[in-house]
Structure formats: structure tokens, C-alpha cells
Coordinates of N, CA and C in Angstrom, one line a residue:
X63 N 13.8 -43.5 12.6 CA 14.3 -42.2 13.1 C 15.8 -42.1 13.0
X64 N 16.3 -41.1 12.5 CA 17.7 -40.9 12.3 C 18.5 -40.6 13.6
X65 N 19.7 -41.1 13.6 CA 20.5 -40.9 14.8 C 21.0 -39.4 14.8
X66 N 21.6 -39.0 15.9 CA 22.1 -37.6 15.9 C 23.4 -37.6 15.1
X67 N 23.8 -36.4 14.7 CA 25.0 -36.2 13.9 C 26.2 -36.6 14.8
X68 N 27.2 -37.3 14.2 CA 28.4 -37.7 14.8 C 29.5 -36.8 14.3
X69 N 30.2 -36.1 15.1 CA 31.3 -35.2 14.7 C 32.6 -35.8 14.9
X70 N 32.8 -37.0 14.3 CA 34.1 -37.7 14.5 C 35.3 -37.0 13.9
X71 N 35.1 -36.5 12.7 CA 36.2 -35.8 12.0 C 36.5 -34.5 12.7
X72 N 35.5 -33.8 13.2 CA 35.8 -32.6 14.0 C 36.5 -32.9 15.2
X73 N 36.1 -33.9 15.9 CA 36.8 -34.3 17.2 C 38.3 -34.7 16.9
X74 N 38.5 -35.3 15.8 CA 39.9 -35.7 15.4 C 40.8 -34.5 15.2
X75 N 40.2 -33.5 14.5 CA 41.0 -32.3 14.2 C 41.1 -31.5 15.5
X76 N 40.1 -31.4 16.4 CA 40.3 -30.7 17.6 C 41.3 -31.4 18.5
X77 N 41.5 -32.7 18.5 CA 42.6 -33.3 19.2 C 43.9 -32.9 18.7
X78 N 44.1 -32.8 17.4 CA 45.3 -32.3 16.8 C 45.5 -30.8 17.2
X79 N 44.5 -30.1 17.1 CA 44.5 -28.6 17.5 C 45.0 -28.5 18.9
X80 N 44.5 -29.3 19.9 CA 44.9 -29.2 21.3 C 46.4 -29.5 21.4
X81 N 46.9 -30.6 20.7 CA 48.3 -30.9 20.8 C 49.2 -29.8 20.2
X82 N 48.7 -29.3 19.1 CA 49.5 -28.2 18.5 C 49.5 -27.0 19.4
X83 N 48.4 -26.7 20.1 CA 48.4 -25.6 21.0 C 49.5 -25.7 22.1
X84 N 49.6 -26.9 22.6 CA 50.7 -27.2 23.6 C 52.1 -26.8 23.0
X85 N 52.3 -27.3 21.8 CA 53.6 -27.1 21.1 C 53.9 -25.7 20.8
X86 N 52.9 -25.0 20.3 CA 53.1 -23.6 19.9 C 53.3 -22.7 21.2
X87 N 52.5 -23.0 22.2 CA 52.7 -22.3 23.5 C 54.1 -22.5 24.1
X88 N 54.5 -23.7 24.1 CA 55.9 -24.0 24.6 C 56.9 -23.3 23.8
X89 N 56.8 -23.2 22.5 CA 57.7 -22.5 21.7 C 57.7 -21.0 22.0
X90 N 56.5 -20.4 22.1 CA 56.3 -19.0 22.4 C 57.0 -18.7 23.7
X91 N 56.8 -19.5 24.8 CA 57.4 -19.3 26.1 C 58.9 -19.3 26.0
X92 N 59.4 -20.3 25.3 CA 60.9 -20.4 25.1 C 61.4 -19.2 24.3
X93 N 60.7 -18.8 23.3 CA 61.1 -17.7 22.4 C 61.3 -16.4 23.3
X94 N 60.4 -16.3 24.2 CA 60.4 -15.0 25.0 C 61.3 -15.1 26.2
X95 N 62.0 -16.3 26.4 CA 63.0 -16.4 27.5 C 62.2 -16.6 28.8
X96 N 61.0 -17.1 28.8 CA 60.2 -17.2 30.0 C 60.1 -18.6 30.5
X97 N 61.2 -19.4 30.2 CA 61.1 -20.8 30.5 C 62.3 -21.3 31.4
X98 N 62.7 -20.4 32.3 CA 63.8 -20.7 33.2 C 63.7 -22.0 33.9
X99 N 62.7 -22.3 34.6 CA 62.5 -23.5 35.4 C 61.9 -24.6 34.6
X100 N 61.4 -24.4 33.4 CA 60.7 -25.3 32.6 C 59.4 -25.9 33.2
X101 N 59.1 -25.3 34.4 CA 57.9 -25.8 35.1 C 56.6 -25.5 34.3
X102 N 56.6 -24.4 33.7 CA 55.4 -24.0 33.0 C 55.2 -24.9 31.7
X103 N 56.2 -25.1 31.0 CA 56.1 -25.9 29.7 C 56.1 -27.4 30.0
X104 N 56.7 -27.8 31.1 CA 56.7 -29.3 31.4 C 55.4 -29.7 32.0
X105 N 54.6 -28.8 32.5 CA 53.3 -29.2 33.2 C 52.1 -28.9 32.3
X106 N 52.3 -28.3 31.1 CA 51.1 -27.9 30.3 C 50.4 -29.2 29.9
X107 N 49.1 -29.1 29.9 CA 48.2 -30.2 29.5 C 47.1 -29.6 28.6
X108 N 46.8 -30.3 27.5 CA 45.6 -29.8 26.7 C 44.5 -30.8 26.9
X109 N 43.3 -30.3 26.7 CA 42.1 -31.1 26.8 C 41.0 -30.7 25.9
X110 N 40.3 -31.7 25.3 CA 39.2 -31.4 24.4 C 38.0 -32.0 25.2
X111 N 37.0 -31.1 25.4 CA 35.8 -31.5 26.1 C 34.6 -31.4 25.1
X112 N 34.0 -32.6 25.0 CA 32.8 -32.7 24.1 C 31.6 -32.5 24.9
X113 N 30.9 -31.5 24.7 CA 29.6 -31.2 25.4 C 28.4 -31.5 24.5
X114 N 27.2 -31.3 25.1 CA 26.0 -31.5 24.3 C 25.8 -30.4 23.3
X115 N 26.3 -29.2 23.6 CA 26.1 -28.1 22.7 C 27.3 -27.4 22.2
X116 N 28.5 -27.8 22.8 CA 29.7 -27.1 22.4 C 30.9 -28.0 22.6
X117 N 32.0 -27.7 21.9 CA 33.3 -28.4 22.0 C 34.2 -27.3 22.6
X118 N 35.1 -27.8 23.5 CA 36.0 -26.8 24.2 C 37.4 -27.4 24.2
X119 N 38.3 -26.6 23.8 CA 39.7 -26.9 23.8 C 40.4 -26.0 24.9
X120 N 41.0 -26.7 25.9 CA 41.6 -25.9 27.0 C 43.0 -26.3 27.2
X121 N 43.8 -25.4 27.8 CA 45.1 -25.7 28.3 C 45.2 -25.5 29.8
X122 N 45.7 -26.5 30.4 CA 45.9 -26.4 31.9 C 47.4 -25.9 32.1
X123 N 47.5 -24.7 32.8 CA 48.8 -24.1 32.9 C 49.1 -23.8 34.4
X124 N 50.3 -23.6 34.7 CA 50.7 -23.2 36.1 C 50.1 -21.8 36.3
X125 N 49.8 -21.5 37.6 CA 49.1 -20.3 38.0 C 49.8 -19.0 37.5
X126 N 51.1 -19.0 37.4 CA 51.8 -17.8 37.0 C 51.8 -17.5 35.6
X127 N 51.1 -18.2 34.7 CA 51.0 -17.9 33.3 C 50.4 -16.5 33.1
X128 N 49.5 -16.1 34.0 CA 48.9 -14.8 33.8 C 49.9 -13.7 34.0
X129 N 50.9 -13.9 34.8 CA 51.9 -12.8 35.0 C 52.8 -12.7 33.7
X130 N 53.0 -13.8 33.1 CA 53.7 -13.7 31.8 C 52.9 -13.1 30.7
X131 N 51.6 -13.5 30.7 CA 50.7 -13.0 29.6 C 50.4 -11.5 29.8
X132 N 50.0 -11.1 31.1 CA 49.6 -9.7 31.3 C 50.6 -8.8 31.9
X133 N 51.8 -9.4 32.3 CA 52.8 -8.6 33.0 C 52.3 -8.3 34.4
X134 N 53.0 -7.4 35.0 CA 52.6 -7.0 36.4 C 52.9 -5.5 36.5
X135 N 51.8 -4.8 37.0 CA 51.9 -3.4 37.2 C 52.9 -3.0 38.3
X136 N 53.6 -1.9 38.2 CA 54.4 -1.5 39.4 C 53.5 -1.3 40.6
X137 N 54.1 -1.3 41.8 CA 53.4 -1.0 43.0 C 53.2 -2.1 44.0
X138 N 53.4 -3.4 43.5 CA 53.2 -4.5 44.4 C 54.4 -5.4 44.4
X139 N 54.9 -5.8 45.6 CA 56.0 -6.7 45.7 C 55.6 -8.1 45.4
X140 N 56.4 -8.8 44.5 CA 56.0 -10.1 44.1 C 56.3 -11.1 45.3
X141 N 55.7 -12.3 45.3 CA 56.0 -13.3 46.3 C 57.4 -13.7 46.4
X142 N 58.0 -13.6 47.6 CA 59.4 -13.9 47.8 C 59.8 -15.3 47.4
X143 N 58.9 -16.3 47.8 CA 59.1 -17.7 47.5 C 59.3 -17.9 46.0
X144 N 58.4 -17.3 45.2 CA 58.5 -17.4 43.7 C 59.8 -16.9 43.2
X145 N 60.3 -15.7 43.8 CA 61.5 -15.2 43.3 C 62.7 -16.1 43.7
X146 N 62.6 -16.7 44.9 CA 63.7 -17.6 45.4 C 63.7 -18.9 44.5
X147 N 62.6 -19.4 44.1 CA 62.5 -20.5 43.2 C 63.1 -20.2 41.9
X148 N 62.8 -19.0 41.4 CA 63.2 -18.5 40.1 C 64.8 -18.4 40.1
X149 N 65.3 -17.8 41.2 CA 66.7 -17.6 41.3 C 67.5 -18.9 41.3
X150 N 66.8 -19.9 42.0 CA 67.5 -21.2 42.1 C 67.7 -21.9 40.7
X151 N 66.8 -21.6 39.8 CA 66.9 -22.3 38.5 C 67.5 -21.4 37.4
X152 N 67.3 -20.1 37.5 CA 67.8 -19.2 36.5 C 69.3 -18.9 36.8
X153 N 70.1 -18.9 35.8 CA 71.5 -18.6 36.1 C 71.8 -17.2 36.4
X154 N 71.3 -16.8 37.6 CA 71.5 -15.4 38.0 C 72.9 -15.2 38.7
X155 N 73.7 -14.3 38.1 CA 75.0 -14.1 38.7 C 75.0 -12.7 39.3
X156 N 74.9 -12.6 40.6 CA 74.9 -11.3 41.3 C 76.2 -10.6 41.2
X157 N 76.2 -9.3 41.2 CA 77.4 -8.5 41.2 C 77.7 -8.2 42.7
X158 N 79.0 -8.1 43.0 CA 79.3 -7.6 44.4 C 78.9 -6.2 44.6
X159 N 78.6 -5.9 45.8 CA 78.2 -4.5 46.2 C 79.5 -3.7 46.3
X160 N 79.4 -2.4 46.7 CA 80.6 -1.5 46.8 C 81.7 -2.0 47.8
X161 N 81.3 -2.9 48.7 CA 82.2 -3.5 49.6 C 82.7 -4.9 49.2
X162 N 82.4 -5.3 48.0 CA 82.9 -6.6 47.6 C 82.0 -7.8 48.0
X163 N 80.9 -7.5 48.7 CA 80.1 -8.6 49.2 C 79.1 -9.1 48.1
X164 N 78.9 -10.4 48.0 CA 77.9 -10.9 47.1 C 76.6 -11.1 47.8
X165 N 75.5 -10.7 47.3 CA 74.2 -10.9 48.0 C 73.8 -12.3 48.1
X166 N 73.2 -12.7 49.2 CA 72.6 -14.0 49.4 C 71.4 -14.1 48.5
X167 N 70.9 -15.4 48.3 CA 69.7 -15.5 47.6 C 68.5 -14.7 48.1
X168 N 68.4 -14.6 49.5 CA 67.3 -13.8 50.1 C 67.5 -12.3 49.7
X169 N 68.7 -11.9 49.8 CA 69.0 -10.5 49.5 C 68.7 -10.2 48.0
X170 N 69.1 -11.1 47.2 CA 69.0 -11.0 45.8 C 67.5 -11.0 45.4
X171 N 66.7 -11.9 46.1 CA 65.3 -11.9 45.8 C 64.6 -10.6 46.2
X172 N 65.1 -10.0 47.3 CA 64.6 -8.7 47.7 C 64.9 -7.6 46.7
X173 N 66.1 -7.6 46.2 CA 66.5 -6.6 45.2 C 65.7 -6.8 43.9
X174 N 65.5 -8.0 43.4 CA 64.7 -8.2 42.2 C 63.3 -7.8 42.5
X175 N 62.7 -8.2 43.6 CA 61.4 -7.9 44.0 C 61.1 -6.4 44.0
X176 N 62.1 -5.7 44.6 CA 62.0 -4.2 44.7 C 62.0 -3.6 43.3
X177 N 62.8 -4.1 42.4 CA 62.8 -3.6 41.0 C 61.5 -3.9 40.3
X178 N 60.9 -5.1 40.5 CA 59.6 -5.4 40.0 C 58.5 -4.5 40.6
X179 N 58.6 -4.2 41.9 CA 57.7 -3.4 42.5 C 57.7 -2.0 41.9
X180 N 58.9 -1.5 41.6 CA 59.1 -0.1 41.1 C 58.7 0.0 39.6
X181 N 59.2 -1.0 38.8 CA 59.0 -0.9 37.4 C 58.0 -1.9 36.8
X182 N 57.6 -2.9 37.5 CA 56.6 -3.9 37.0 C 57.3 -4.8 36.0
X183 N 56.5 -5.7 35.4 CA 57.0 -6.6 34.4 C 56.2 -6.4 33.1
X184 N 56.9 -6.3 32.0 CA 56.2 -6.1 30.7 C 55.5 -7.4 30.4
X185 N 54.3 -7.2 29.7 CA 53.5 -8.4 29.3 C 54.2 -9.1 28.1
X186 N 54.0 -10.4 28.1 CA 54.5 -11.2 27.0 C 53.3 -12.1 26.6
X187 N 52.6 -11.7 25.6 CA 51.3 -12.4 25.3 C 51.5 -13.7 24.5
X188 N 52.1 -14.7 25.1 CA 52.4 -16.0 24.5 C 51.1 -16.7 24.2
X189 N 50.2 -16.7 25.1 CA 48.9 -17.4 24.8 C 48.1 -16.7 23.7
X190 N 48.1 -15.4 23.7 CA 47.4 -14.7 22.6 C 48.0 -15.0 21.3
X191 N 49.3 -15.0 21.2 CA 50.1 -15.3 20.0 C 49.8 -16.8 19.6
X192 N 49.7 -17.7 20.5 CA 49.4 -19.1 20.2 C 48.0 -19.2 19.6
X193 N 47.0 -18.5 20.1 CA 45.7 -18.5 19.6 C 45.7 -18.0 18.1
X194 N 46.4 -16.9 17.9 CA 46.5 -16.4 16.5 C 47.1 -17.4 15.5
X195 N 48.2 -18.0 16.0 CA 48.9 -19.0 15.1 C 47.9 -20.2 14.8
X196 N 47.2 -20.7 15.8 CA 46.3 -21.8 15.7 C 45.2 -21.4 14.7
X197 N 44.7 -20.2 14.8 CA 43.6 -19.8 13.9 C 44.1 -19.8 12.4
X198 N 45.3 -19.4 12.2 CA 45.9 -19.4 10.8 C 46.0 -20.8 10.3
X199 N 46.4 -21.7 11.2 CA 46.7 -23.1 10.8 C 45.4 -23.9 10.7
X200 N 44.4 -23.7 11.6 CA 43.3 -24.6 11.7 C 42.0 -24.1 11.2
X201 N 41.9 -22.8 10.9 CA 40.6 -22.3 10.4 C 40.0 -23.2 9.3
X202 N 40.7 -23.3 8.3 CA 40.2 -24.1 7.1 C 40.0 -25.6 7.5
X203 N 40.9 -26.2 8.3 CA 40.8 -27.6 8.6 C 39.6 -27.9 9.5
X204 N 39.2 -26.9 10.4 CA 38.0 -27.1 11.2 C 36.8 -27.0 10.3
X205 N 36.8 -26.1 9.4 CA 35.6 -25.9 8.5 C 35.5 -27.2 7.7
X206 N 36.6 -27.7 7.1 CA 36.5 -28.9 6.3 C 36.0 -30.1 7.1
X207 N 36.5 -30.2 8.3 CA 36.1 -31.4 9.2 C 34.6 -31.3 9.5
X208 N 34.1 -30.1 9.8 CA 32.7 -29.9 10.0 C 31.9 -30.2 8.8
X209 N 32.4 -29.8 7.6 CA 31.7 -30.1 6.4 C 31.7 -31.6 6.1
X210 N 32.8 -32.2 6.3 CA 32.8 -33.7 6.1 C 31.8 -34.4 7.0
X211 N 31.8 -34.1 8.3 CA 30.8 -34.7 9.2 C 29.4 -34.4 8.8
X212 N 29.1 -33.2 8.3 CA 27.7 -32.9 7.9 C 27.4 -33.7 6.6
X213 N 28.3 -33.8 5.7 CA 28.1 -34.6 4.5 C 27.7 -36.0 4.8
X214 N 28.4 -36.6 5.7 CA 28.1 -38.0 6.1 C 26.7 -38.1 6.7
X215 N 26.4 -37.1 7.5 CA 25.1 -37.1 8.2 C 24.0 -37.0 7.2
X216 N 24.1 -36.0 6.2 CA 23.1 -35.8 5.2 C 22.9 -37.1 4.3
X217 N 24.0 -37.7 4.0 CA 23.9 -38.9 3.2 C 23.2 -40.0 3.9
X218 N 23.4 -40.1 5.2 CA 22.6 -41.1 6.0 C 21.1 -40.8 6.0
X219 N 20.8 -39.5 6.1 CA 19.4 -39.1 6.1 C 18.7 -39.4 4.8
X220 N 19.4 -39.2 3.7 CA 18.9 -39.4 2.4 C 18.7 -40.9 2.2
X221 N 19.7 -41.7 2.6 CA 19.7 -43.2 2.5 C 18.5 -43.8 3.3
X222 N 18.1 -43.1 4.4 CA 17.0 -43.6 5.2 C 15.6 -43.4 4.5
X223 N 15.5 -42.5 3.6 CA 14.2 -42.2 3.0 C 13.9 -43.1 1.8

């Protein structure tokens, strides 16, 4: 009886795909100026899961990736803590008000939050762009890897007869 097909070449290409996904996503985030704290790009992790019926490539990202990807509709005030964290790492230089006073970080976070509440945040589809780039690079390579693994399997089947 023949053993099950072994997708070693496909797995190897998927591992490369996962690492490339990390690099392209980091580049996209930096390109869009969305990497102030570097927290998002420094904590990204890729993973290839081999299942019985499917292979899955995933990226583990900080929770706020969705606000970068989808933006934020006007109408809701963003979390103050997130704004304070952002202000502490982003080189924000506040302007003095009409009386020459410089706003504190709390006041500045309120002002930024109010602007986000009124205008929202435009989407920056870095993940979608990453997927499109990966498809251009890996479509043929994944097909070739699958073909390679199938050829080896078929040769084993023929040799057994």
C-alpha cells in the first residue's frame, strides 16, 4: 500500500512565503508612515499551519492593525491611552495656543482624539497590498512546488507496481 503524498516542497515554499509576508508587510507599514512606535512591525510573527486538508499561512499582528487597514469612521473618540502612547513615541511638536501655552500630553491627546472623532482616519490597506504582492511573487512558485511534490508521489506509485 502506498504512503500518503508528502508535500515537502510545498511546505518549504510556504515557509518562504510566510517570511516574505512579514517583510512586505513591514515595508508597507513603513511606507505609509504607520510605524511610529515600531510596535506593530517589531511584534509581527508569521506561521504556517499544516492541517489534514489544508495549509494556512497567518500573520500575528497587534490588535490595532485593523485601524490601519480599515481606517476609522468619524463619530467615535479613540482610546486615550492609545493616543498617549502614540504621542510618546511620535515626534509630535504641539503649537502654542493663542496665549502662548503649550498643551500637555493629555490635552494634546484630547485634541488629536477630537479630530479623529470628527474626521475619522483614512484606511491604509497594507495587508491587502501585501497579499497582492505575494500573489505576484509566489503564484508560479506554489504551483511548481505542488507539481514537484505530485511528480515524486506519482513516481513512487509507479515504482510500487
